[in-house]
Amino acid sequence: MKKKIPRATDLGGDAGGEPNPAQSPGSAADAVPDHVQIQTITGCNGACIFCPNGKTRRKIPLGQRMAPDLFHSIVDQCLELGIRRYSVYLMNEPMLDQDLPRRVAYISTRIQKPQYVKVTSHGGLLTESMAKGLLDAGLDKLKISVQSLNPETYRNIMGLRLDRTLQNIDRFLEIKQRGGYKLPRMEIVMVDSVQTRDEIADIRRYWHQRGIKLYVEPVENRADQAGIRKTAVGAEKLRAFSWCRRLMEQIYILYDGRMVQCCADWEQQSIMGDLRTERLADVWYGPRYRQYRRRFAAGDVHGMICEDCRKQRPQHKKSLREEVPKVR
């Protein structure tokens, strides 16, 4: 009988929930990846106060694009691994990449449900041409970060213009409706910060009226990123991120093919492999990754970037997410 290798979701919990206390280090080491995040371009034109963009000690080059051949190779290897969620973004603003629609299309034409492709953006670069490109590319989910509906608060948090972002969102929804597109599903995300907690109820109502779901995510310190220690302030105390699922289920690939351990590793302290010279499966199931997963499951994170990672304990899911009726 063929041995079943557990997926991270089989081990209990998720990225925002409680871990399964019965999970063994051995089963964690053998976890099958479920998500991938791919950085197709470096940098972001936003300046979110809770994000390390532009604040890292390591000098990260701006505007560096992933080579098409490397991108295709990575996606093809992810397909071989059975990856379910394809996120075409990582530590960046993905719409800086003018080739984003073509990259999304490369994935969407090769996957089938329950697999899907997703983009998360601040929406400030969601131009008419980008909107049409993503709609035609077969994008399944588009998540926009809108941290406040107060123009001054929004600018103070994100360094962008709220009116432009809202206009971009409205135009996207209009083009989608006019063209008869069923997808992508649009969602809005914000963090539960001291600056915005009092606004959340009103913000939820605003998006509810438009038939859009709002997700409120907890603040985290991005593995104790020094550049945001004073500005990434949660509405509640940040705690050791012991319920994290990232090591067990998510793959993170930089523009040049290097794999980092986590989306919080902005300083690139924990490089797990290099897909210019290694196979994805060999890296994920290699000794370094297996050892890290085994240690995390055992609670031994000394010397790992996980040691200093802190996150606001998420509220109950019903308080963070609100089901809204489908827009007809």
mmCIF file of C-alpha atoms in Angstrom:
data_model
loop_
_atom_site.group_PDB
_atom_site.id
_atom_site.type_symbol
_atom_site.label_atom_id
_atom_site.label_comp_id
_atom_site.label_asym_id
_atom_site.label_seq_id
_atom_site.Cartn_x
_atom_site.Cartn_y
_atom_site.Cartn_z
ATOM 1 C CA MET A 1 0.000 0.000 0.000
ATOM 2 C CA LYS A 2 1.357 3.396 -0.984
ATOM 3 C CA LYS A 3 2.309 5.562 1.991
ATOM 4 C CA LYS A 4 0.300 8.792 2.218
ATOM 5 C CA ILE A 5 2.515 11.831 2.694
ATOM 6 C CA PRO A 6 0.598 14.405 4.760
ATOM 7 C CA ARG A 7 -0.169 17.864 3.472
ATOM 8 C CA ALA A 8 0.271 20.686 5.928
ATOM 9 C CA THR A 9 -3.501 21.074 6.086
ATOM 10 C CA ASP A 10 -3.731 17.426 7.202
ATOM 11 C CA LEU A 11 -1.544 18.215 10.185
ATOM 12 C CA GLY A 12 -4.095 20.543 11.759
ATOM 13 C CA GLY A 13 -4.508 24.296 11.943
ATOM 14 C CA ASP A 14 -3.633 26.897 9.337
ATOM 15 C CA ALA A 15 -1.586 30.063 8.995
ATOM 16 C CA GLY A 16 -3.902 31.945 11.295
ATOM 17 C CA GLY A 17 -5.240 29.191 13.554
ATOM 18 C CA GLU A 18 -4.103 26.917 16.325
ATOM 19 C CA PRO A 19 -1.653 24.106 15.526
ATOM 20 C CA ASN A 20 -2.496 20.490 16.182
ATOM 21 C CA PRO A 21 -0.759 19.581 19.462
ATOM 22 C CA ALA A 22 -0.534 15.968 18.295
ATOM 23 C CA GLN A 23 1.534 16.871 15.230
ATOM 24 C CA SER A 24 4.841 15.018 15.267
ATOM 25 C CA PRO A 25 8.167 16.445 14.058
ATOM 26 C CA GLY A 26 8.395 13.516 11.669
ATOM 27 C CA SER A 27 5.070 14.208 9.975
ATOM 28 C CA ALA A 28 5.920 17.918 9.739
ATOM 29 C CA ALA A 29 9.203 17.122 7.991
ATOM 30 C CA ASP A 30 7.296 15.199 5.297
ATOM 31 C CA ALA A 31 4.638 17.866 4.681
ATOM 32 C CA VAL A 32 3.606 18.421 1.058
ATOM 33 C CA PRO A 33 3.627 22.064 -0.110
ATOM 34 C CA ASP A 34 0.280 23.634 -0.911
ATOM 35 C CA HIS A 35 1.039 27.296 -1.773
ATOM 36 C CA VAL A 36 3.748 29.125 -3.694
ATOM 37 C CA GLN A 37 4.561 32.830 -3.755
ATOM 38 C CA ILE A 38 6.646 34.044 -6.693
ATOM 39 C CA GLN A 39 8.359 37.433 -6.844
ATOM 40 C CA THR A 40 8.354 38.428 -10.506
ATOM 41 C CA ILE A 41 9.719 41.927 -9.830
ATOM 42 C CA THR A 42 11.397 43.632 -6.883
ATOM 43 C CA GLY A 43 10.231 46.740 -5.077
ATOM 44 C CA CYS A 44 7.070 48.652 -4.278
ATOM 45 C CA ASN A 45 6.039 52.262 -4.826
ATOM 46 C CA GLY A 46 4.078 52.279 -1.575
ATOM 47 C CA ALA A 47 5.449 53.063 1.881
ATOM 48 C CA CYS A 48 3.288 51.100 4.321
ATOM 49 C CA ILE A 49 4.376 51.681 7.902
ATOM 50 C CA PHE A 50 3.994 47.997 8.803
ATOM 51 C CA CYS A 51 6.019 46.780 5.790
ATOM 52 C CA PRO A 52 9.850 46.473 5.620
ATOM 53 C CA ASN A 53 9.917 47.713 2.004
ATOM 54 C CA GLY A 54 12.699 50.314 1.756
ATOM 55 C CA LYS A 55 13.685 49.808 5.389
ATOM 56 C CA THR A 56 15.890 46.705 5.245
ATOM 57 C CA ARG A 57 19.555 46.612 6.201
ATOM 58 C CA ARG A 58 20.215 44.541 3.101
ATOM 59 C CA LYS A 59 20.204 46.610 -0.063
ATOM 60 C CA ILE A 60 17.542 45.088 -2.302
ATOM 61 C CA PRO A 61 17.719 46.123 -5.973
ATOM 62 C CA LEU A 62 14.565 47.739 -7.331
ATOM 63 C CA GLY A 63 12.826 46.811 -10.556
ATOM 64 C CA GLN A 64 14.629 43.509 -11.067
ATOM 65 C CA ARG A 65 12.434 41.125 -13.075
ATOM 66 C CA MET A 66 12.327 37.367 -13.026
ATOM 67 C CA ALA A 67 13.464 35.957 -16.364
ATOM 68 C CA PRO A 68 10.575 34.382 -18.329
ATOM 69 C CA ASP A 69 12.385 31.043 -18.729
ATOM 70 C CA LEU A 70 13.010 30.845 -14.986
ATOM 71 C CA PHE A 71 9.387 31.740 -14.237
ATOM 72 C CA HIS A 72 8.099 29.058 -16.623
ATOM 73 C CA SER A 73 10.428 26.473 -15.117
ATOM 74 C CA ILE A 74 9.285 27.309 -11.585
ATOM 75 C CA VAL A 75 5.602 27.109 -12.490
ATOM 76 C CA ASP A 76 6.119 23.814 -14.330
ATOM 77 C CA GLN A 77 7.869 22.342 -11.290
ATOM 78 C CA CYS A 78 5.094 23.589 -9.003
ATOM 79 C CA LEU A 79 2.571 21.844 -11.236
ATOM 80 C CA GLU A 80 4.542 18.623 -10.881
ATOM 81 C CA LEU A 81 4.361 19.005 -7.080
ATOM 82 C CA GLY A 82 0.597 19.536 -7.182
ATOM 83 C CA ILE A 83 0.668 23.070 -5.768
ATOM 84 C CA ARG A 84 -2.871 24.332 -5.215
ATOM 85 C CA ARG A 85 -2.484 28.116 -4.751
ATOM 86 C CA TYR A 86 -0.264 30.207 -7.036
ATOM 87 C CA SER A 87 0.386 33.693 -5.641
ATOM 88 C CA VAL A 88 2.152 35.924 -8.145
ATOM 89 C CA TYR A 89 3.637 38.325 -5.602
ATOM 90 C CA LEU A 90 6.191 38.289 -2.788
ATOM 91 C CA MET A 91 7.595 41.247 -0.836
ATOM 92 C CA ASN A 92 6.644 43.565 -3.702
ATOM 93 C CA GLU A 93 3.961 45.414 -5.610
ATOM 94 C CA PRO A 94 3.265 42.890 -8.378
ATOM 95 C CA MET A 95 1.671 45.405 -10.760
ATOM 96 C CA LEU A 96 5.043 47.073 -11.244
ATOM 97 C CA ASP A 97 5.622 44.099 -13.539
ATOM 98 C CA GLN A 98 4.029 44.931 -16.894
ATOM 99 C CA ASP A 99 4.274 41.235 -17.790
ATOM 100 C CA LEU A 100 2.034 40.271 -14.846
ATOM 101 C CA PRO A 101 -1.010 39.381 -16.990
ATOM 102 C CA ARG A 102 1.091 37.108 -19.221
ATOM 103 C CA ARG A 103 2.575 35.415 -16.176
ATOM 104 C CA VAL A 104 -0.879 34.893 -14.674
ATOM 105 C CA ALA A 105 -2.114 33.479 -17.990
ATOM 106 C CA TYR A 106 0.780 31.003 -18.081
ATOM 107 C CA ILE A 107 -0.474 29.587 -14.784
ATOM 108 C CA SER A 108 -4.234 29.840 -15.347
ATOM 109 C CA THR A 109 -4.098 27.885 -18.609
ATOM 110 C CA ARG A 110 -2.291 24.999 -16.884
ATOM 111 C CA ILE A 111 -4.294 24.532 -13.695
ATOM 112 C CA GLN A 112 -7.717 23.194 -12.800
ATOM 113 C CA LYS A 113 -9.896 23.431 -9.702
ATOM 114 C CA PRO A 114 -9.210 23.398 -6.792
ATOM 115 C CA GLN A 115 -5.994 25.068 -8.002
ATOM 116 C CA TYR A 116 -6.125 28.828 -8.422
ATOM 117 C CA VAL A 117 -3.970 31.879 -9.097
ATOM 118 C CA LYS A 118 -4.019 34.968 -6.906
ATOM 119 C CA VAL A 119 -2.553 38.483 -6.819
ATOM 120 C CA THR A 120 -2.364 40.797 -3.801
ATOM 121 C CA SER A 121 -1.703 44.470 -4.514
ATOM 122 C CA HIS A 122 -2.176 47.950 -3.082
ATOM 123 C CA GLY A 123 -4.259 48.742 -6.163
ATOM 124 C CA GLY A 124 -2.583 52.041 -6.933
ATOM 125 C CA LEU A 125 -1.265 50.658 -10.236
ATOM 126 C CA LEU A 126 -4.462 48.898 -11.275
ATOM 127 C CA THR A 127 -4.714 50.875 -14.495
ATOM 128 C CA GLU A 128 -7.312 50.197 -17.152
ATOM 129 C CA SER A 129 -4.833 48.210 -19.262
ATOM 130 C CA MET A 130 -3.655 46.191 -16.240
ATOM 131 C CA ALA A 131 -7.269 45.515 -15.269
ATOM 132 C CA LYS A 132 -8.163 44.255 -18.744
ATOM 133 C CA GLY A 133 -4.990 42.202 -18.901
ATOM 134 C CA LEU A 134 -5.690 40.428 -15.609
ATOM 135 C CA LEU A 135 -9.334 39.816 -16.494
ATOM 136 C CA ASP A 136 -8.337 38.239 -19.812
ATOM 137 C CA ALA A 137 -5.514 36.285 -18.169
ATOM 138 C CA GLY A 138 -7.877 34.187 -16.059
ATOM 139 C CA LEU A 139 -6.922 35.490 -12.622
ATOM 140 C CA ASP A 140 -9.012 33.767 -9.941
ATOM 141 C CA LYS A 141 -8.592 36.114 -6.976
ATOM 142 C CA LEU A 142 -7.525 39.752 -6.624
ATOM 143 C CA LYS A 143 -6.919 41.027 -3.109
ATOM 144 C CA ILE A 144 -6.422 44.774 -2.625
ATOM 145 C CA SER A 145 -4.844 46.295 0.483
ATOM 146 C CA VAL A 146 -6.887 49.321 1.562
ATOM 147 C CA GLN A 147 -5.791 50.296 5.055
ATOM 148 C CA SER A 148 -8.255 53.127 5.690
ATOM 149 C CA LEU A 149 -11.086 55.041 4.059
ATOM 150 C CA ASN A 150 -9.865 58.281 5.590
ATOM 151 C CA PRO A 151 -7.609 59.922 2.958
ATOM 152 C CA GLU A 152 -5.160 61.328 5.506
ATOM 153 C CA THR A 153 -4.930 58.123 7.528
ATOM 154 C CA TYR A 154 -4.555 56.119 4.332
ATOM 155 C CA ARG A 155 -1.698 58.325 3.114
ATOM 156 C CA ASN A 156 -0.006 58.228 6.531
ATOM 157 C CA ILE A 157 -0.150 54.419 6.578
ATOM 158 C CA MET A 158 0.459 53.566 2.917
ATOM 159 C CA GLY A 159 2.086 56.636 1.363
ATOM 160 C CA LEU A 160 -0.451 56.580 -1.478
ATOM 161 C CA ARG A 161 -3.572 58.436 -2.623
ATOM 162 C CA LEU A 162 -6.852 56.885 -1.531
ATOM 163 C CA ASP A 163 -8.923 58.522 -4.277
ATOM 164 C CA ARG A 164 -6.779 56.960 -6.999
ATOM 165 C CA THR A 165 -6.994 53.495 -5.455
ATOM 166 C CA LEU A 166 -10.781 53.660 -5.059
ATOM 167 C CA GLN A 167 -11.154 54.903 -8.642
ATOM 168 C CA ASN A 168 -9.029 51.991 -9.839
ATOM 169 C CA ILE A 169 -11.168 49.512 -7.909
ATOM 170 C CA ASP A 170 -14.436 50.976 -9.208
ATOM 171 C CA ARG A 171 -13.141 50.951 -12.803
ATOM 172 C CA PHE A 172 -11.984 47.339 -12.468
ATOM 173 C CA LEU A 173 -15.406 46.256 -11.192
ATOM 174 C CA GLU A 174 -17.113 48.168 -14.004
ATOM 175 C CA ILE A 175 -14.933 46.550 -16.679
ATOM 176 C CA LYS A 176 -15.506 43.155 -15.107
ATOM 177 C CA GLN A 177 -19.292 43.591 -15.074
ATOM 178 C CA ARG A 178 -19.432 45.088 -18.558
ATOM 179 C CA GLY A 179 -17.333 42.272 -19.981
ATOM 180 C CA GLY A 180 -19.319 39.537 -18.259
ATOM 181 C CA TYR A 181 -16.273 38.146 -16.440
ATOM 182 C CA LYS A 182 -17.046 35.805 -13.539
ATOM 183 C CA LEU A 183 -13.522 36.047 -12.152
ATOM 184 C CA PRO A 184 -11.430 37.232 -10.445
ATOM 185 C CA ARG A 185 -13.197 37.488 -7.120
ATOM 186 C CA MET A 186 -12.138 40.731 -5.496
ATOM 187 C CA GLU A 187 -11.387 40.973 -1.783
ATOM 188 C CA ILE A 188 -10.152 43.811 0.412
ATOM 189 C CA VAL A 189 -7.589 43.360 3.164
ATOM 190 C CA MET A 190 -6.390 45.577 5.998
ATOM 191 C CA VAL A 191 -4.451 45.039 9.215
ATOM 192 C CA ASP A 192 -5.827 45.386 12.724
ATOM 193 C CA SER A 193 -3.588 48.273 13.800
ATOM 194 C CA VAL A 194 -3.822 50.958 16.457
ATOM 195 C CA GLN A 195 -4.342 53.497 13.671
ATOM 196 C CA THR A 196 -7.417 51.835 12.199
ATOM 197 C CA ARG A 197 -9.183 49.535 14.677
ATOM 198 C CA ASP A 198 -11.861 52.149 15.393
ATOM 199 C CA GLU A 199 -12.599 52.397 11.641
ATOM 200 C CA ILE A 200 -13.075 48.701 10.978
ATOM 201 C CA ALA A 201 -16.853 48.581 11.470
ATOM 202 C CA ASP A 202 -17.439 51.479 9.053
ATOM 203 C CA ILE A 203 -14.946 50.083 6.553
ATOM 204 C CA ARG A 204 -16.655 46.697 6.670
ATOM 205 C CA ARG A 205 -20.034 48.309 5.944
ATOM 206 C CA TYR A 206 -18.554 50.259 3.018
ATOM 207 C CA TRP A 207 -17.269 47.132 1.276
ATOM 208 C CA HIS A 208 -20.309 45.099 2.287
ATOM 209 C CA GLN A 209 -22.502 47.550 0.361
ATOM 210 C CA ARG A 210 -20.390 46.813 -2.708
ATOM 211 C CA GLY A 211 -20.647 43.055 -2.309
ATOM 212 C CA ILE A 212 -16.968 42.701 -1.409
ATOM 213 C CA LYS A 213 -15.574 40.736 1.513
ATOM 214 C CA LEU A 214 -13.221 42.476 3.929
ATOM 215 C CA TYR A 215 -10.396 40.551 5.594
ATOM 216 C CA VAL A 216 -8.793 42.039 8.701
ATOM 217 C CA GLU A 217 -5.372 40.531 9.323
ATOM 218 C CA PRO A 218 -3.279 40.718 12.504
ATOM 219 C CA VAL A 219 -0.122 42.821 12.623
ATOM 220 C CA GLU A 220 3.220 40.980 12.715
ATOM 221 C CA ASN A 221 6.801 42.126 13.218
ATOM 222 C CA ARG A 222 8.227 40.306 10.156
ATOM 223 C CA ALA A 223 10.779 38.320 12.167
ATOM 224 C CA ASP A 224 11.610 41.421 14.237
ATOM 225 C CA GLN A 225 12.410 43.639 11.260
ATOM 226 C CA ALA A 226 14.222 46.602 12.819
ATOM 227 C CA GLY A 227 12.820 49.123 10.345
ATOM 228 C CA ILE A 228 9.223 48.662 11.502
ATOM 229 C CA ARG A 229 9.626 48.108 15.252
ATOM 230 C CA LYS A 230 8.123 51.486 16.108
ATOM 231 C CA THR A 231 5.474 51.650 13.384
ATOM 232 C CA ALA A 232 4.043 48.109 13.043
ATOM 233 C CA VAL A 233 1.903 48.413 16.158
ATOM 234 C CA GLY A 234 -0.992 46.035 16.555
ATOM 235 C CA ALA A 235 -4.228 46.855 18.318
ATOM 236 C CA GLU A 236 -3.231 44.129 20.761
ATOM 237 C CA LYS A 237 0.055 42.755 22.063
ATOM 238 C CA LEU A 238 2.162 40.760 19.599
ATOM 239 C CA ARG A 239 3.034 37.227 20.716
ATOM 240 C CA ALA A 240 5.375 34.477 19.625
ATOM 241 C CA PHE A 241 4.024 33.174 16.313
ATOM 242 C CA SER A 242 3.884 29.552 17.455
ATOM 243 C CA TRP A 243 0.779 28.704 15.396
ATOM 244 C CA CYS A 244 2.464 29.486 12.039
ATOM 245 C CA ARG A 245 1.981 27.060 9.121
ATOM 246 C CA ARG A 246 4.307 28.664 6.581
ATOM 247 C CA LEU A 247 7.222 26.248 6.892
ATOM 248 C CA MET A 248 4.844 23.334 6.472
ATOM 249 C CA GLU A 249 2.949 24.437 3.386
ATOM 250 C CA GLN A 250 4.331 27.504 1.615
ATOM 251 C CA ILE A 251 7.162 28.036 -0.868
ATOM 252 C CA TYR A 252 8.696 31.503 -1.343
ATOM 253 C CA ILE A 253 10.769 32.283 -4.442
ATOM 254 C CA LEU A 254 12.666 35.517 -5.109
ATOM 255 C CA TYR A 255 13.062 37.086 -8.554
ATOM 256 C CA ASP A 256 16.464 35.442 -9.105
ATOM 257 C CA GLY A 257 15.312 31.938 -8.202
ATOM 258 C CA ARG A 258 16.538 31.810 -4.618
ATOM 259 C CA MET A 259 14.108 30.328 -2.127
ATOM 260 C CA VAL A 260 13.702 32.043 1.227
ATOM 261 C CA GLN A 261 12.295 30.271 4.250
ATOM 262 C CA CYS A 262 9.472 32.743 4.813
ATOM 263 C CA CYS A 263 7.668 35.789 3.418
ATOM 264 C CA ALA A 264 8.824 37.584 6.585
ATOM 265 C CA ASP A 265 12.507 37.052 5.716
ATOM 266 C CA TRP A 266 13.062 40.456 4.127
ATOM 267 C CA GLU A 267 16.741 40.383 5.104
ATOM 268 C CA GLN A 268 17.184 37.081 3.256
ATOM 269 C CA GLN A 269 18.845 35.462 6.245
ATOM 270 C CA SER A 270 17.533 31.970 5.571
ATOM 271 C CA ILE A 271 18.109 30.938 1.945
ATOM 272 C CA MET A 272 16.856 27.406 1.431
ATOM 273 C CA GLY A 273 17.961 26.816 -2.156
ATOM 274 C CA ASP A 274 18.517 28.273 -5.629
ATOM 275 C CA LEU A 275 16.241 27.196 -8.478
ATOM 276 C CA ARG A 276 18.735 28.330 -11.082
ATOM 277 C CA THR A 277 20.825 25.305 -10.181
ATOM 278 C CA GLU A 278 18.514 23.056 -8.114
ATOM 279 C CA ARG A 279 15.170 21.362 -8.579
ATOM 280 C CA LEU A 280 12.268 22.639 -6.481
ATOM 281 C CA ALA A 281 11.357 19.192 -5.169
ATOM 282 C CA ASP A 282 14.965 18.547 -4.174
ATOM 283 C CA VAL A 283 15.050 21.749 -2.139
ATOM 284 C CA TRP A 284 11.670 21.286 -0.439
ATOM 285 C CA TYR A 285 12.339 17.661 0.488
ATOM 286 C CA GLY A 286 16.051 18.259 1.098
ATOM 287 C CA PRO A 287 17.774 17.954 4.476
ATOM 288 C CA ARG A 288 17.757 21.679 5.309
ATOM 289 C CA TYR A 289 14.020 22.175 4.856
ATOM 290 C CA ARG A 290 13.194 18.875 6.556
ATOM 291 C CA GLN A 291 15.344 19.762 9.539
ATOM 292 C CA TYR A 292 13.732 23.203 9.857
ATOM 293 C CA ARG A 293 10.201 21.765 9.724
ATOM 294 C CA ARG A 294 11.086 19.082 12.237
ATOM 295 C CA ARG A 295 12.610 21.631 14.620
ATOM 296 C CA PHE A 296 9.679 24.047 14.341
ATOM 297 C CA ALA A 297 7.181 21.275 15.086
ATOM 298 C CA ALA A 298 9.259 20.347 18.138
ATOM 299 C CA GLY A 299 9.353 23.968 19.341
ATOM 300 C CA ASP A 300 13.122 24.295 18.782
ATOM 301 C CA VAL A 301 13.476 27.581 16.883
ATOM 302 C CA HIS A 302 16.710 28.868 18.421
ATOM 303 C CA GLY A 303 18.847 30.413 15.699
ATOM 304 C CA MET A 304 15.983 30.387 13.151
ATOM 305 C CA ILE A 305 14.255 33.573 11.972
ATOM 306 C CA CYS A 306 11.145 32.153 13.655
ATOM 307 C CA GLU A 307 12.764 32.791 17.037
ATOM 308 C CA ASP A 308 12.007 36.524 16.939
ATOM 309 C CA CYS A 309 8.769 36.439 14.945
ATOM 310 C CA ARG A 310 5.814 37.976 16.767
ATOM 311 C CA LYS A 311 2.233 38.387 15.629
ATOM 312 C CA GLN A 312 -0.986 39.686 17.062
ATOM 313 C CA ARG A 313 -3.161 36.748 18.043
ATOM 314 C CA PRO A 314 -5.919 36.634 15.412
ATOM 315 C CA GLN A 315 -9.466 37.271 16.530
ATOM 316 C CA HIS A 316 -12.133 34.653 15.966
ATOM 317 C CA LYS A 317 -12.665 34.229 12.230
ATOM 318 C CA LYS A 318 -16.270 35.425 12.429
ATOM 319 C CA SER A 319 -15.084 38.732 13.833
ATOM 320 C CA LEU A 320 -12.506 39.146 11.061
ATOM 321 C CA ARG A 321 -14.483 38.017 8.043
ATOM 322 C CA GLU A 322 -18.015 38.818 7.040
ATOM 323 C CA GLU A 323 -19.965 36.880 4.476
ATOM 324 C CA VAL A 324 -21.648 39.227 2.019
ATOM 325 C CA PRO A 325 -24.285 38.480 -0.597
ATOM 326 C CA LYS A 326 -23.152 37.876 -4.142
ATOM 327 C CA VAL A 327 -23.448 40.819 -6.468
ATOM 328 C CA ARG A 328 -25.935 40.081 -9.230
#
